[in-house]
Amino acid sequence: MNLLPEQYIQRSKNRVRSSRVAIIVIVALASVVAVATHSRIAVNSATEKLVVAQARANGALEVEADATTLELKKEKLKTFVDKYQETELPFAVGDIISTITNALPINVTVEELSFDVFESEDEKLITGHIAGFGSSDESIASVVSNFQTKPPFENVTMDFSRSRTIRGVRARGFRMSFSIDLSHNWEIQTVMASEGEQQ
């Protein structure tokens, strides 16, 4: 038998209900926090996976772009080689270069060699220019002398000769011009000139 007044009994019941509600609210909040934390972890993980996937995709695109670039370069090179093989050169480049090389003394270095071809109804002519350096005035003079006395070189002239320093050593730079008449035959020089010697 409960002897407490009714108002005390009701107050006690209200406290119990309030406690239960508070517990339910706390549990609900904890659940929300747990779900939010899990969602954030899931979002972070998904973001990391997305970044990795994007990096891999970018890498794949770069590889594909590189492969495409290489393929284009390969096609350009093939086109150049095909055109080169189909082109008929106006003169035997290899023979002329061999003759020029063998006409140079061993102490002369060539830095530049150029050719121009002039064709007309009456003649076919090459004009050439050689630039480089030698160890002395005598070595440069021997170059001019060799070219002046040996076919197929004609109209051999010294454009200039001046002092130079090559890797701390004094040298003599030069540039000379010549012409070759392609209507005449000549033999390739097979013996190299020595310093100060005419072939």
mmCIF file of C-alpha atoms in Angstrom:
data_model
loop_
_atom_site.group_PDB
_atom_site.id
_atom_site.type_symbol
_atom_site.label_atom_id
_atom_site.label_comp_id
_atom_site.label_asym_id
_atom_site.label_seq_id
_atom_site.Cartn_x
_atom_site.Cartn_y
_atom_site.Cartn_z
ATOM 1 C CA MET A 1 0.000 0.000 0.000
ATOM 2 C CA ASN A 2 1.502 3.297 -1.156
ATOM 3 C CA LEU A 3 1.037 6.009 1.452
ATOM 4 C CA LEU A 4 2.750 8.778 -0.540
ATOM 5 C CA PRO A 5 0.604 11.597 -1.742
ATOM 6 C CA GLU A 6 -0.555 11.385 -5.314
ATOM 7 C CA GLN A 7 1.478 14.402 -6.380
ATOM 8 C CA TYR A 8 4.712 12.753 -5.239
ATOM 9 C CA ILE A 9 3.845 9.592 -7.086
ATOM 10 C CA GLN A 10 3.111 11.558 -10.263
ATOM 11 C CA ARG A 11 6.331 13.533 -9.889
ATOM 12 C CA SER A 12 8.330 10.313 -9.571
ATOM 13 C CA LYS A 13 6.707 8.910 -12.693
ATOM 14 C CA ASN A 14 7.521 12.116 -14.569
ATOM 15 C CA ARG A 15 11.152 11.848 -13.496
ATOM 16 C CA VAL A 16 11.318 8.270 -14.729
ATOM 17 C CA ARG A 17 9.808 9.295 -18.053
ATOM 18 C CA SER A 18 12.248 12.221 -18.341
ATOM 19 C CA SER A 19 15.161 9.900 -17.641
ATOM 20 C CA ARG A 20 13.967 7.489 -20.311
ATOM 21 C CA VAL A 21 13.527 10.315 -22.810
ATOM 22 C CA ALA A 22 17.001 11.635 -21.986
ATOM 23 C CA ILE A 23 18.484 8.172 -22.477
ATOM 24 C CA ILE A 24 16.667 7.801 -25.803
ATOM 25 C CA VAL A 25 17.899 11.230 -26.923
ATOM 26 C CA ILE A 26 21.475 10.408 -25.894
ATOM 27 C CA VAL A 27 21.328 7.073 -27.731
ATOM 28 C CA ALA A 28 19.870 8.800 -30.794
ATOM 29 C CA LEU A 29 22.574 11.473 -30.739
ATOM 30 C CA ALA A 30 25.270 8.816 -30.355
ATOM 31 C CA SER A 31 23.794 6.961 -33.317
ATOM 32 C CA VAL A 32 23.741 10.136 -35.388
ATOM 33 C CA VAL A 33 27.363 10.870 -34.462
ATOM 34 C CA ALA A 34 28.372 7.306 -35.318
ATOM 35 C CA VAL A 35 26.564 7.436 -38.652
ATOM 36 C CA ALA A 36 28.063 10.845 -39.456
ATOM 37 C CA THR A 37 31.557 9.637 -38.557
ATOM 38 C CA HIS A 38 31.116 6.527 -40.667
ATOM 39 C CA SER A 39 29.789 8.631 -43.545
ATOM 40 C CA ARG A 40 32.746 10.989 -43.303
ATOM 41 C CA ILE A 41 35.173 8.064 -43.307
ATOM 42 C CA ALA A 42 33.348 6.584 -46.284
ATOM 43 C CA VAL A 43 33.434 9.932 -48.116
ATOM 44 C CA ASN A 44 37.166 10.356 -47.406
ATOM 45 C CA SER A 45 37.852 6.835 -48.616
ATOM 46 C CA ALA A 46 35.775 7.422 -51.743
ATOM 47 C CA THR A 47 37.614 10.706 -52.358
ATOM 48 C CA GLU A 48 40.992 9.003 -52.041
ATOM 49 C CA LYS A 49 39.882 6.273 -54.437
ATOM 50 C CA LEU A 50 38.623 8.927 -56.854
ATOM 51 C CA VAL A 51 41.958 10.770 -56.699
ATOM 52 C CA VAL A 52 43.846 7.517 -57.336
ATOM 53 C CA ALA A 53 41.499 6.651 -60.202
ATOM 54 C CA GLN A 54 41.952 10.119 -61.712
ATOM 55 C CA ALA A 55 45.738 9.838 -61.405
ATOM 56 C CA ARG A 56 45.661 6.460 -63.126
ATOM 57 C CA ALA A 57 43.378 7.828 -65.823
ATOM 58 C CA ASN A 58 45.691 10.803 -66.358
ATOM 59 C CA GLY A 59 48.657 8.442 -66.546
ATOM 60 C CA ALA A 60 46.852 6.310 -69.105
ATOM 61 C CA LEU A 61 46.018 9.415 -71.152
ATOM 62 C CA GLU A 62 49.657 10.543 -71.025
ATOM 63 C CA VAL A 63 50.852 7.116 -72.162
ATOM 64 C CA GLU A 64 48.287 7.153 -74.954
ATOM 65 C CA ALA A 65 49.377 10.666 -75.974
ATOM 66 C CA ASP A 66 53.039 9.599 -75.957
ATOM 67 C CA ALA A 67 52.204 6.562 -78.060
ATOM 68 C CA THR A 68 50.287 8.746 -80.513
ATOM 69 C CA THR A 69 53.188 11.208 -80.704
ATOM 70 C CA LEU A 70 55.678 8.410 -81.318
ATOM 71 C CA GLU A 71 53.430 6.968 -84.001
ATOM 72 C CA LEU A 72 53.235 10.357 -85.732
ATOM 73 C CA LYS A 73 57.015 10.752 -85.550
ATOM 74 C CA LYS A 74 57.412 7.256 -86.957
ATOM 75 C CA GLU A 75 55.104 8.105 -89.857
ATOM 76 C CA LYS A 76 56.982 11.366 -90.547
ATOM 77 C CA LEU A 77 60.317 9.550 -90.480
ATOM 78 C CA LYS A 78 59.003 6.851 -92.803
ATOM 79 C CA THR A 79 57.676 9.509 -95.189
ATOM 80 C CA PHE A 80 61.046 11.284 -95.154
ATOM 81 C CA VAL A 81 62.946 8.054 -95.804
ATOM 82 C CA ASP A 82 60.588 7.119 -98.637
ATOM 83 C CA LYS A 83 60.990 10.536 -100.254
ATOM 84 C CA TYR A 84 64.762 10.400 -99.785
ATOM 85 C CA GLN A 85 64.940 6.988 -101.432
ATOM 86 C CA GLU A 86 62.737 8.145 -104.304
ATOM 87 C CA THR A 87 64.697 11.364 -104.873
ATOM 88 C CA GLU A 88 67.403 11.277 -107.493
ATOM 89 C CA LEU A 89 70.292 13.411 -106.291
ATOM 90 C CA PRO A 90 71.793 15.754 -108.883
ATOM 91 C CA PHE A 91 75.315 14.556 -108.083
ATOM 92 C CA ALA A 92 77.150 11.784 -106.272
ATOM 93 C CA VAL A 93 77.355 13.318 -102.810
ATOM 94 C CA GLY A 94 79.324 10.448 -101.319
ATOM 95 C CA ASP A 95 81.978 10.576 -104.044
ATOM 96 C CA ILE A 96 82.476 14.327 -103.665
ATOM 97 C CA ILE A 97 82.675 14.162 -99.865
ATOM 98 C CA SER A 98 85.191 11.308 -100.084
ATOM 99 C CA THR A 99 87.314 13.312 -102.521
ATOM 100 C CA ILE A 100 87.165 16.418 -100.316
ATOM 101 C CA THR A 101 87.988 14.441 -97.161
ATOM 102 C CA ASN A 102 90.996 12.776 -98.754
ATOM 103 C CA ALA A 103 92.261 16.110 -100.108
ATOM 104 C CA LEU A 104 92.483 17.597 -96.601
ATOM 105 C CA PRO A 105 95.650 17.365 -94.485
ATOM 106 C CA ILE A 106 95.248 15.449 -91.242
ATOM 107 C CA ASN A 107 95.809 18.587 -89.139
ATOM 108 C CA VAL A 108 92.849 20.437 -90.682
ATOM 109 C CA THR A 109 89.359 20.173 -89.195
ATOM 110 C CA VAL A 110 86.252 20.928 -91.268
ATOM 111 C CA GLU A 111 83.361 22.584 -89.411
ATOM 112 C CA GLU A 112 81.106 23.411 -92.338
ATOM 113 C CA LEU A 113 80.587 21.970 -95.813
ATOM 114 C CA SER A 114 77.861 23.196 -98.159
ATOM 115 C CA PHE A 115 76.887 22.678 -101.802
ATOM 116 C CA ASP A 116 74.715 24.567 -104.264
ATOM 117 C CA VAL A 117 73.711 23.093 -107.619
ATOM 118 C CA PHE A 118 73.229 25.265 -110.699
ATOM 119 C CA GLU A 119 71.708 23.687 -113.780
ATOM 120 C CA SER A 120 71.134 25.132 -117.230
ATOM 121 C CA GLU A 121 70.772 23.800 -120.756
ATOM 122 C CA ASP A 122 74.508 24.067 -121.297
ATOM 123 C CA GLU A 123 76.028 23.072 -117.979
ATOM 124 C CA LYS A 124 75.513 21.552 -114.571
ATOM 125 C CA LEU A 125 77.706 23.080 -111.899
ATOM 126 C CA ILE A 126 78.269 22.676 -108.168
ATOM 127 C CA THR A 127 79.579 25.489 -106.026
ATOM 128 C CA GLY A 128 80.900 24.459 -102.648
ATOM 129 C CA HIS A 129 82.146 26.110 -99.481
ATOM 130 C CA ILE A 130 84.402 24.647 -96.796
ATOM 131 C CA ALA A 131 85.013 26.278 -93.417
ATOM 132 C CA GLY A 132 87.170 25.023 -90.578
ATOM 133 C CA PHE A 133 90.517 25.512 -88.898
ATOM 134 C CA GLY A 134 94.079 24.255 -89.073
ATOM 135 C CA SER A 135 97.149 24.339 -86.908
ATOM 136 C CA SER A 136 98.999 26.985 -88.930
ATOM 137 C CA ASP A 137 99.043 29.159 -92.045
ATOM 138 C CA GLU A 138 101.026 26.432 -93.796
ATOM 139 C CA SER A 139 98.308 23.828 -93.210
ATOM 140 C CA ILE A 140 95.663 26.192 -94.610
ATOM 141 C CA ALA A 141 97.862 26.970 -97.610
ATOM 142 C CA SER A 142 98.260 23.248 -98.288
ATOM 143 C CA VAL A 143 94.478 22.867 -98.367
ATOM 144 C CA VAL A 144 94.129 25.550 -101.024
ATOM 145 C CA SER A 145 97.057 24.127 -102.989
ATOM 146 C CA ASN A 146 95.626 20.584 -102.926
ATOM 147 C CA PHE A 147 92.241 21.761 -104.163
ATOM 148 C CA GLN A 148 93.762 23.958 -106.873
ATOM 149 C CA THR A 149 95.839 21.148 -108.375
ATOM 150 C CA LYS A 150 93.455 18.195 -108.163
ATOM 151 C CA PRO A 151 90.313 17.491 -110.165
ATOM 152 C CA PRO A 152 87.379 17.910 -110.015
ATOM 153 C CA PHE A 153 87.882 21.190 -108.119
ATOM 154 C CA GLU A 154 87.906 24.411 -110.118
ATOM 155 C CA ASN A 155 87.907 28.129 -109.304
ATOM 156 C CA VAL A 156 89.359 27.463 -105.846
ATOM 157 C CA THR A 157 89.612 30.644 -103.774
ATOM 158 C CA MET A 158 90.335 31.472 -100.148
ATOM 159 C CA ASP A 159 87.472 33.564 -98.769
ATOM 160 C CA PHE A 160 89.261 34.438 -95.534
ATOM 161 C CA SER A 161 91.847 33.214 -93.041
ATOM 162 C CA ARG A 162 92.110 34.475 -89.477
ATOM 163 C CA SER A 163 93.472 33.536 -86.070
ATOM 164 C CA ARG A 164 91.313 31.522 -83.655
ATOM 165 C CA THR A 165 91.643 29.909 -80.262
ATOM 166 C CA ILE A 166 90.433 26.314 -80.027
ATOM 167 C CA ARG A 167 90.308 24.909 -76.472
ATOM 168 C CA GLY A 168 93.017 27.300 -75.376
ATOM 169 C CA VAL A 169 95.275 26.554 -78.373
ATOM 170 C CA ARG A 170 96.046 29.042 -81.121
ATOM 171 C CA ALA A 171 94.757 27.953 -84.532
ATOM 172 C CA ARG A 172 93.990 29.365 -87.956
ATOM 173 C CA GLY A 173 90.404 29.547 -89.157
ATOM 174 C CA PHE A 174 89.555 29.625 -92.840
ATOM 175 C CA ARG A 175 86.788 29.533 -95.409
ATOM 176 C CA MET A 176 87.304 28.605 -99.052
ATOM 177 C CA SER A 177 85.112 28.226 -102.135
ATOM 178 C CA PHE A 178 85.303 25.994 -105.189
ATOM 179 C CA SER A 179 83.242 24.738 -108.097
ATOM 180 C CA ILE A 180 82.839 21.344 -109.778
ATOM 181 C CA ASP A 181 81.718 20.818 -113.359
ATOM 182 C CA LEU A 182 79.454 17.758 -113.283
ATOM 183 C CA SER A 183 79.810 17.244 -117.018
ATOM 184 C CA HIS A 184 83.374 16.034 -116.410
ATOM 185 C CA ASN A 185 84.307 12.687 -114.919
ATOM 186 C CA TRP A 186 86.832 12.343 -112.121
ATOM 187 C CA GLU A 187 88.307 9.646 -109.940
ATOM 188 C CA ILE A 188 87.734 9.561 -106.197
ATOM 189 C CA GLN A 189 90.889 10.464 -104.279
ATOM 190 C CA THR A 190 91.751 7.482 -102.104
ATOM 191 C CA VAL A 191 94.988 8.768 -100.543
ATOM 192 C CA MET A 192 94.774 11.323 -97.762
ATOM 193 C CA ALA A 193 96.972 14.397 -97.980
ATOM 194 C CA SER A 194 99.582 14.896 -95.291
ATOM 195 C CA GLU A 195 100.547 18.214 -93.755
ATOM 196 C CA GLY A 196 102.035 20.554 -96.350
ATOM 197 C CA GLU A 197 101.953 17.871 -99.052
ATOM 198 C CA GLN A 198 100.256 18.064 -102.442
ATOM 199 C CA GLN A 199 98.750 14.909 -103.932
#
